[in-house]
Short mmCIF file of C-alpha atoms and ligand atoms in Angstrom, two decimals:
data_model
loop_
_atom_site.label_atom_id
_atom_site.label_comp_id
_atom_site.label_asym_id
_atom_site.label_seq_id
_atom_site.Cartn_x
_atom_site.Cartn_y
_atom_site.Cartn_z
CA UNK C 1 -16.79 -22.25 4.93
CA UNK C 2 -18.50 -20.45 7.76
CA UNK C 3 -16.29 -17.68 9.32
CA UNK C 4 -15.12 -18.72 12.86
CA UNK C 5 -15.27 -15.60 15.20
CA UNK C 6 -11.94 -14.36 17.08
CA UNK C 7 -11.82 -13.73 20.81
CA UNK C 8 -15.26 -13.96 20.85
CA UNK C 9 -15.68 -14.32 24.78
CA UNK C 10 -13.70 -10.76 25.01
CA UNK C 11 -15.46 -9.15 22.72
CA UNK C 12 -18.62 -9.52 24.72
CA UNK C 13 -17.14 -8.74 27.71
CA UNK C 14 -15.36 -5.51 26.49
CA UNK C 15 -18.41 -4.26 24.52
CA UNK C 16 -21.40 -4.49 26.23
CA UNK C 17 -22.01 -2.39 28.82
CA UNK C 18 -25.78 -2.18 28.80
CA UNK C 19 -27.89 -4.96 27.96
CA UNK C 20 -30.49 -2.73 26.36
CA UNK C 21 -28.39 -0.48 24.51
CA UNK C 22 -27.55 0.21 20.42
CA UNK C 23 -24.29 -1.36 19.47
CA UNK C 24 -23.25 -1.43 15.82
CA UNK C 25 -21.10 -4.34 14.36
CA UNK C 26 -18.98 -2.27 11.50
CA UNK C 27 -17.53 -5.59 10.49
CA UNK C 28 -20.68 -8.31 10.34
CA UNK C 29 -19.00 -10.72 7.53
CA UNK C 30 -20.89 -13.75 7.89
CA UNK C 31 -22.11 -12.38 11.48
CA UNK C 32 -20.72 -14.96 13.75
CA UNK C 33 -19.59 -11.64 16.44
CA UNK C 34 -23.03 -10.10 15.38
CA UNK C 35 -25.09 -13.48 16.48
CA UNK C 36 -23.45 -13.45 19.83
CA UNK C 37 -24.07 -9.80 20.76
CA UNK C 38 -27.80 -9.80 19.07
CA UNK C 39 -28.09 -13.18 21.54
CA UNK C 40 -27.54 -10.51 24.74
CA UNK C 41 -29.03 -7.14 23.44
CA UNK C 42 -31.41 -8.21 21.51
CA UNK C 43 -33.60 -9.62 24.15
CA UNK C 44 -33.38 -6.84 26.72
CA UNK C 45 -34.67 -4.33 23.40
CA UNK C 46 -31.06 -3.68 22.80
CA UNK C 47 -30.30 -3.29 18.61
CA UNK C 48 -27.72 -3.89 16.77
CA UNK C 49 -27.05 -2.50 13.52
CA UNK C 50 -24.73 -4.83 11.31
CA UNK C 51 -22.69 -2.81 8.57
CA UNK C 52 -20.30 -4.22 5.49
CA UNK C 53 -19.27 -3.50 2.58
CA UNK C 54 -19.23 -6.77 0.76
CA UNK C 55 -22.84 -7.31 -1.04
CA UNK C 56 -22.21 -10.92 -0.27
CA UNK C 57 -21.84 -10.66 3.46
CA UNK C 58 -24.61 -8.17 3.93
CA UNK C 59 -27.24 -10.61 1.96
CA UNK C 60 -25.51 -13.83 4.56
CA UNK C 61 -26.47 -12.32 7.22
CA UNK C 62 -29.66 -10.23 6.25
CA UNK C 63 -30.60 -14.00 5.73
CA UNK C 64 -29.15 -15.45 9.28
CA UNK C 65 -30.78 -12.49 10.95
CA UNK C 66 -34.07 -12.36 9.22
CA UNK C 67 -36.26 -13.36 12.52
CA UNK C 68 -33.94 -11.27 15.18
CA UNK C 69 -35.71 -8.43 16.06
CA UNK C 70 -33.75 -5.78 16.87
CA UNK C 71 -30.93 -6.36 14.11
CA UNK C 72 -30.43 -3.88 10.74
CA UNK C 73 -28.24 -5.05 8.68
CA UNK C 74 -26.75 -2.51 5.71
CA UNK C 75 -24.41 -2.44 3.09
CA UNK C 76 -21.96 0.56 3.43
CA UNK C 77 -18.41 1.09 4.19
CA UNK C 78 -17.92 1.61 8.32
CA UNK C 79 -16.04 4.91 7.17
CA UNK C 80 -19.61 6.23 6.64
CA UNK C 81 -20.90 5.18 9.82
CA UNK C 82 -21.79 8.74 10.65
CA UNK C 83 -23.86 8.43 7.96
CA UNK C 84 -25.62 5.33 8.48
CA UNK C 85 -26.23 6.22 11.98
CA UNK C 86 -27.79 9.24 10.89
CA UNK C 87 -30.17 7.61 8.34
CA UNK C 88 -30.73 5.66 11.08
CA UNK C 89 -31.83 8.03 13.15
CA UNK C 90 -29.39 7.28 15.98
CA UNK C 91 -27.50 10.26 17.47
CA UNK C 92 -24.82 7.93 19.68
CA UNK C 93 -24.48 4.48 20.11
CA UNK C 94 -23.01 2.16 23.25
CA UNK C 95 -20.43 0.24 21.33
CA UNK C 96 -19.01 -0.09 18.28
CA UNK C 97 -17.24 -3.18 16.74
CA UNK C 98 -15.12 -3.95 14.12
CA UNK C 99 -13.02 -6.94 12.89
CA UNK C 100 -10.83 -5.64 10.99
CA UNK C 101 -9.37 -7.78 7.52
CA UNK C 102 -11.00 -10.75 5.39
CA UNK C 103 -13.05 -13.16 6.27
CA UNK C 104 -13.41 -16.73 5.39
CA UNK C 105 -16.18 -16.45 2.96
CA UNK C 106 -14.29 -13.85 0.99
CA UNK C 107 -10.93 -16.02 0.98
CA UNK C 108 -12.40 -19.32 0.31
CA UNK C 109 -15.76 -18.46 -1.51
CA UNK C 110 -15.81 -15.41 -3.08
CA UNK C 111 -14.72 -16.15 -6.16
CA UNK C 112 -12.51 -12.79 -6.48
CA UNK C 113 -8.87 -13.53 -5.94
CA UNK C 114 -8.31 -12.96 -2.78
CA UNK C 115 -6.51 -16.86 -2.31
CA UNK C 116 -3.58 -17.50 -3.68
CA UNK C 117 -4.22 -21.06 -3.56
CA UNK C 118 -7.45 -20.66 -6.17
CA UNK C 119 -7.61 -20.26 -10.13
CA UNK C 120 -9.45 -16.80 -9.76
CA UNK C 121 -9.77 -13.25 -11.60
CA UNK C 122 -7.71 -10.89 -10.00
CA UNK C 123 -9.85 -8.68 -8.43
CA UNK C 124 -9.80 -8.87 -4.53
CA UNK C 125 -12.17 -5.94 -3.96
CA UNK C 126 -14.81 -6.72 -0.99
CA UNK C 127 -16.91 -4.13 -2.30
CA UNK C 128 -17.38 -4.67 -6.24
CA UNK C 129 -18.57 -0.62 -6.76
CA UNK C 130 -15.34 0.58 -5.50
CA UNK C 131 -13.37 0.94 -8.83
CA UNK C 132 -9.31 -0.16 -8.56
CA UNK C 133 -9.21 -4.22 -8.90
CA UNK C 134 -5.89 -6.01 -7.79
CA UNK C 135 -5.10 -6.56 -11.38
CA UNK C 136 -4.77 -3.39 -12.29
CA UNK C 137 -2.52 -2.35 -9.55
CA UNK C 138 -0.45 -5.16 -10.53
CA UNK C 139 -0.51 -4.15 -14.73
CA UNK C 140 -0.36 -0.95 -14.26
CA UNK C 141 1.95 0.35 -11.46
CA UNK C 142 5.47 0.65 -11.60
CA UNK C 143 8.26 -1.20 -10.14
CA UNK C 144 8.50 1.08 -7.40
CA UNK C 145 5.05 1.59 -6.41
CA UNK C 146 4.34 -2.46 -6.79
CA UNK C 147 7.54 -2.37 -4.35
CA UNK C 148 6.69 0.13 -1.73
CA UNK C 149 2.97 -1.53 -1.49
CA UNK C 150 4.24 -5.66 -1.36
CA UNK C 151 6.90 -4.10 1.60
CA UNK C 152 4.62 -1.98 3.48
CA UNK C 153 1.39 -3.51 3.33
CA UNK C 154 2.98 -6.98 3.37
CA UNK C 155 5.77 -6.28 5.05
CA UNK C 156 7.80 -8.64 2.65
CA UNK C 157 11.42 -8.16 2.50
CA UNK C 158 11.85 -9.22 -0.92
CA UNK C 159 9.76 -6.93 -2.40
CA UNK C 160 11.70 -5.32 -4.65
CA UNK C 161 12.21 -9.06 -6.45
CA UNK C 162 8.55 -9.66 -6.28
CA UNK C 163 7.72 -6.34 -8.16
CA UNK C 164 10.74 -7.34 -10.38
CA UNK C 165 9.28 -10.51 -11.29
CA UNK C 166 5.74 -9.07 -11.72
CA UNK C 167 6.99 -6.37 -14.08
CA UNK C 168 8.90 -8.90 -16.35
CA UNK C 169 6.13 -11.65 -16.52
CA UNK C 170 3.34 -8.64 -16.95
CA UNK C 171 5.27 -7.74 -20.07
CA UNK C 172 4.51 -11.04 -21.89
CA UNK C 173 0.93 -11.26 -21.02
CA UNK C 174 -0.98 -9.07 -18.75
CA UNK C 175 -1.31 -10.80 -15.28
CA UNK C 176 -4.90 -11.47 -14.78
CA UNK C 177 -5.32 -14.69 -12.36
CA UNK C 178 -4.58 -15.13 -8.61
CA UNK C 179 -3.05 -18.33 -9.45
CA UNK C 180 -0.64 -16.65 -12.02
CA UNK C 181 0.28 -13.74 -9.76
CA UNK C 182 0.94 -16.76 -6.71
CA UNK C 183 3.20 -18.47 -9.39
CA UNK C 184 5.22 -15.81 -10.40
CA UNK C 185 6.01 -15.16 -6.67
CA UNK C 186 6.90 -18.14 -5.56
CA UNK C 187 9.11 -18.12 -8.19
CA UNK C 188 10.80 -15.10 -8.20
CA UNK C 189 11.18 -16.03 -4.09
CA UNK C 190 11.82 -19.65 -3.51
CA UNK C 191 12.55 -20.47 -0.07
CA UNK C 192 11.73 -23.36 1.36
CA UNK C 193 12.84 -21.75 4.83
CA UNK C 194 9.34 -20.03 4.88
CA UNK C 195 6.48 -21.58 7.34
CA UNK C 196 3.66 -19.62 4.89
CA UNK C 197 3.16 -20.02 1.56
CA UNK C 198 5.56 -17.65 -0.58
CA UNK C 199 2.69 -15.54 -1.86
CA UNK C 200 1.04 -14.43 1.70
CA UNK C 201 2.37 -11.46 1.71
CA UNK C 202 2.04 -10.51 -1.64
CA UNK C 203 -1.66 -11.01 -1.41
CA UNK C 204 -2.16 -9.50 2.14
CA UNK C 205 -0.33 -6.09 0.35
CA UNK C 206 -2.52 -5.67 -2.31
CA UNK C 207 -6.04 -6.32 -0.77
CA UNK C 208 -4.61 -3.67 1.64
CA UNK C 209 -3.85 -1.49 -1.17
CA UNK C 210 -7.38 -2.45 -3.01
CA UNK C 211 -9.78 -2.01 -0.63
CA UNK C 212 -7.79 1.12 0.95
CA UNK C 213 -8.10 -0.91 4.21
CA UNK C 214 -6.06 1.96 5.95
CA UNK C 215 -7.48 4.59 4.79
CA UNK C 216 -10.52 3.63 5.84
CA UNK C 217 -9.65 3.06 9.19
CA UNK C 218 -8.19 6.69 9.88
CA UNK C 219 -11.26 8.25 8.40
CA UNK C 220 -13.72 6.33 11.09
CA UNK C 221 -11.23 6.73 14.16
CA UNK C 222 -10.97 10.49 13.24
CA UNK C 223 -15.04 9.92 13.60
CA UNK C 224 -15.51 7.45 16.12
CA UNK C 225 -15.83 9.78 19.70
CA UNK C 226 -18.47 11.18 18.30
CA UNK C 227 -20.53 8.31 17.71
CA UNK C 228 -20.13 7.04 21.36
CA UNK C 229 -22.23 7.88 24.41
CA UNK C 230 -20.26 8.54 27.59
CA UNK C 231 -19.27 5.18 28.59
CA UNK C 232 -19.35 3.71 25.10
CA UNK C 233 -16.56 0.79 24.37
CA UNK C 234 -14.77 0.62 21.14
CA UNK C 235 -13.99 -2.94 20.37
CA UNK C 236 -11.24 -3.55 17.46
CA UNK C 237 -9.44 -6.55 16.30
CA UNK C 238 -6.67 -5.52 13.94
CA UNK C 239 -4.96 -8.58 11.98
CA UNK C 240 -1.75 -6.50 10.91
CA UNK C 241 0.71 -4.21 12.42
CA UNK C 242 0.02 -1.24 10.63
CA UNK C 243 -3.54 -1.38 11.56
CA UNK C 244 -2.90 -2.21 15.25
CA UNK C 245 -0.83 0.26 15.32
CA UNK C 246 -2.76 3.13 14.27
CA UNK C 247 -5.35 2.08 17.11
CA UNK C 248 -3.03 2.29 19.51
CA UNK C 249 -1.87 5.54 18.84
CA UNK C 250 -5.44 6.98 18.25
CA UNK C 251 -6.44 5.46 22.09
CA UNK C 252 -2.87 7.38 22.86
CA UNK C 253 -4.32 10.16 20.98
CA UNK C 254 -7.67 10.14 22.47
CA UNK C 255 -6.15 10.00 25.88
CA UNK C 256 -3.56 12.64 26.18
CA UNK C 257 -4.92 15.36 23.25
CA UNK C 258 -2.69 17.93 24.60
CA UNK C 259 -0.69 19.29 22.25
CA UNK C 260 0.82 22.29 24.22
CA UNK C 261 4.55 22.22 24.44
CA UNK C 262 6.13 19.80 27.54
CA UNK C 263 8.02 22.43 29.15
CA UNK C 264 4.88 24.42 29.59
CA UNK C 265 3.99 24.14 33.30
CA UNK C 266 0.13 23.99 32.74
CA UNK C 267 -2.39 23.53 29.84
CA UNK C 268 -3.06 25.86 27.63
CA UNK C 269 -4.87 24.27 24.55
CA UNK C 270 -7.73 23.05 26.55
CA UNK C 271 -8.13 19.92 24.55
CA UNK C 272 -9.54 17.40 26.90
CA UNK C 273 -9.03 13.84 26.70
CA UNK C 274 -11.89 11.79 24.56
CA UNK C 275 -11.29 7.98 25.30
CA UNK C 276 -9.56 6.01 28.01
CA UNK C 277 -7.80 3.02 27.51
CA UNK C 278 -9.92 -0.29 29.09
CA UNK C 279 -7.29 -2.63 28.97
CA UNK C 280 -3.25 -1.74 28.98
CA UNK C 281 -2.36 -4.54 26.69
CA UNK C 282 -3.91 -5.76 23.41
CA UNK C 283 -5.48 -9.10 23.91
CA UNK C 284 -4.49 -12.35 21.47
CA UNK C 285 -5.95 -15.29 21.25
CA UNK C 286 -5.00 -17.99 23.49
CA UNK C 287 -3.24 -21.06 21.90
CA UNK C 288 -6.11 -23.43 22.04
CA UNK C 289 -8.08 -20.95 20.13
CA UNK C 290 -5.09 -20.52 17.64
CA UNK C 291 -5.35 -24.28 17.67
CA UNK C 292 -9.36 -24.63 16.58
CA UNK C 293 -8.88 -21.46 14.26
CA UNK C 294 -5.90 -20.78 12.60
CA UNK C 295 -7.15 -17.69 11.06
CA UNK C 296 -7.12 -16.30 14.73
CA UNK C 297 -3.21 -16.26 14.60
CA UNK C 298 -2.22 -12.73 14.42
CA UNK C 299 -5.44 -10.88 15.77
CA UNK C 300 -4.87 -8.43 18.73
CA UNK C 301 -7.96 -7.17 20.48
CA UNK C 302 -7.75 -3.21 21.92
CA UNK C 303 -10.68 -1.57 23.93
CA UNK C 304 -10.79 2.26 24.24
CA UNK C 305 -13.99 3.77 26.38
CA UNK C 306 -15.65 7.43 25.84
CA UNK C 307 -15.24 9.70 28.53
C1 LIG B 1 -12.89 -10.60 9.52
S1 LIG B 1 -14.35 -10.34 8.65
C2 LIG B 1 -15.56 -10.14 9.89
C3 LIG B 1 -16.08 -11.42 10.40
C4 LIG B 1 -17.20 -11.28 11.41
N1 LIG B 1 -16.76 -10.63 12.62
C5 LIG B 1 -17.83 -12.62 11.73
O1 LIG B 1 -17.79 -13.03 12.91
O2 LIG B 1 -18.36 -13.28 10.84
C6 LIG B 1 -14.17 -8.72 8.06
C7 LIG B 1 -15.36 -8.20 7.28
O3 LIG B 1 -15.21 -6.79 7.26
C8 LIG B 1 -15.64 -6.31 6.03
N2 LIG B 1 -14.99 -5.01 5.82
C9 LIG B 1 -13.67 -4.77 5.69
N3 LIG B 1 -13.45 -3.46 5.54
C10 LIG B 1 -14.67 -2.86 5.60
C11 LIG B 1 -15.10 -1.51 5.53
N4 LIG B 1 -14.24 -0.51 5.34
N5 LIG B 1 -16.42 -1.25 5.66
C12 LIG B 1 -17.31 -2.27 5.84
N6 LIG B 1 -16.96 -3.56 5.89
C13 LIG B 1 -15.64 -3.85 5.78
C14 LIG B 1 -15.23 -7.37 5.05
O4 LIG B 1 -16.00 -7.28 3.88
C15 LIG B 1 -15.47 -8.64 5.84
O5 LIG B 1 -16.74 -9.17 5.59
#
């Protein structure tokens, strides 16, 4: 199933600044953002340089973007993007992107676990060289750390009697399917009060946990001022509290760097700020787009510029 893009109007409007500039889409999936923004740049002599980490989404849309002149499209994690930018020979760039979470090629196509509504091997990593699979969180870690991951990262309140469950069934047979791990869940949670299916969470948590989804993130907004010009948007769709969440505070971060004491009547660390805020609020999606793509659901949009 082709991946529709979220808030894709806003993202356009947000990121691009100049119509001949270098933006780089740290996210491309199956490029459906990437298409949009190589449709404006790309025409002026903008470029666009298209990063992921999943082999499968970099040879999609090295195919879809084959004839676009102007478009790059690598394989590497967006934590590196110093890196790639480098190789690249790019010193700064006018706007970065990145969509944070799955896409719909990886849930419904992938073939690696990451549905819990397919007969799969448990795997759920988007890039295969990275070495932890979900299976071996879930044989290997104990109750605790299965616990502290399904609550966190899935922000499940019966964690504790998911990694129960998990531990128990894991000793008869090691757990090695998506559809096995989704059974044992819904069993060792039924409630038929829940909208979702009972293993959501559960799966959100570990491909978290996997792909070190928040990890990653800190490394490249630790990075990312230095990869802007002045004037540069950052453009990032987080699907989960925890990620939105460090965004915000980074922008906070980025905008008041101060870290002299209140009381002190004037400023005497000299750390400027790096990044404004564009917009106060995070945008959602409205309800019609909810409507035509469910997946949209819980994505807030946040826009920092470089000062
Ligand atoms: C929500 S999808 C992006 C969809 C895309 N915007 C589109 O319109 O088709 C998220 C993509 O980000 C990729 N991804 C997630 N974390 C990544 C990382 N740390 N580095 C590079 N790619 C990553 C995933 O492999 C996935 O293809």
């Amino acid at each position: 199933m082709i991946h529709q893009p979220v808030l894709l109007k806003e993202v356009l409007k947000f990121l691009i600044t100049d119509a001949e500039g270098i933006y780089v889409d740290g996210t491309v999936g199956s490029g459906g953002h990437s298409e949009a923004i190589a449709e404006i740049v790309c025409q002026k002599g903008g470029r666009l340089i298209c990063i992921d980490q999943d082999p499968d989404a970099v040879s999609f849309s090295k195919k879809r973007f084959v004839s676009k002149e102007g478009v790059k499209v690598i394989k590497a994690n967006y934590k590196d993007m110093d890196i790639v930018l480098e190789n690249e020979g790019i010193e700064k760039v006018d706007g970065i992107l990145l969509d944070l979470g799955m896409s719909s090629m990886q849930l419904e196509d992938s073939g690696r676990g990451f549905s819990f509504l397919r007969d799969e091997p448990l795997d759920m990593r988007m890039d295969p060289e990275q070495p932890v699979k979900a299976k071996d969180l879930v044989n290997n870690l104990s109750e605790f750390e299965l616990s502290k991951i399904i609550k966190e990262y899935g922000e499940e309140r019966k964690a504790r009697l998911i990694a129960k469950a998990i531990i128990r069934e894991r000793k008869k047979e090691p757990i090695e399917s998506s559809l096995r791990l989704a059974n044992i869940v819904s069993s060792a949670i039924q409630d038929k009060q829940r909208r979702r299916h009972p293993a959501t969470k559960t799966f959100q948590a570990l491909r978290i946990a996997v792909n070190r989804e928040l990890e990653n993130l800190k490394i490249f907004l630790e990075n990312v001022p230095d990869l802007l010009k002045k004037g540069g948007r950052l453009v990032i769709i987080s699907y989960h509290s925890l990620e939105d969440r460090l965004v915000k505070n980074y922008i906070k971060k980025w905008e008041n760097p101060c870290t002299c004491p209140p009381d002190l009547p004037y400023c005497l660390c000299g750390k400027k700020p790096l990044m404004k805020r564009i917009i106060k609020k995070g945008i959602k999606p409205s309800e019609s787009e909810i409507q035509r793509n469910p997946r949209a659901r819980s994505a807030i949009l946040r826009v920092a510029e470089r000062l």
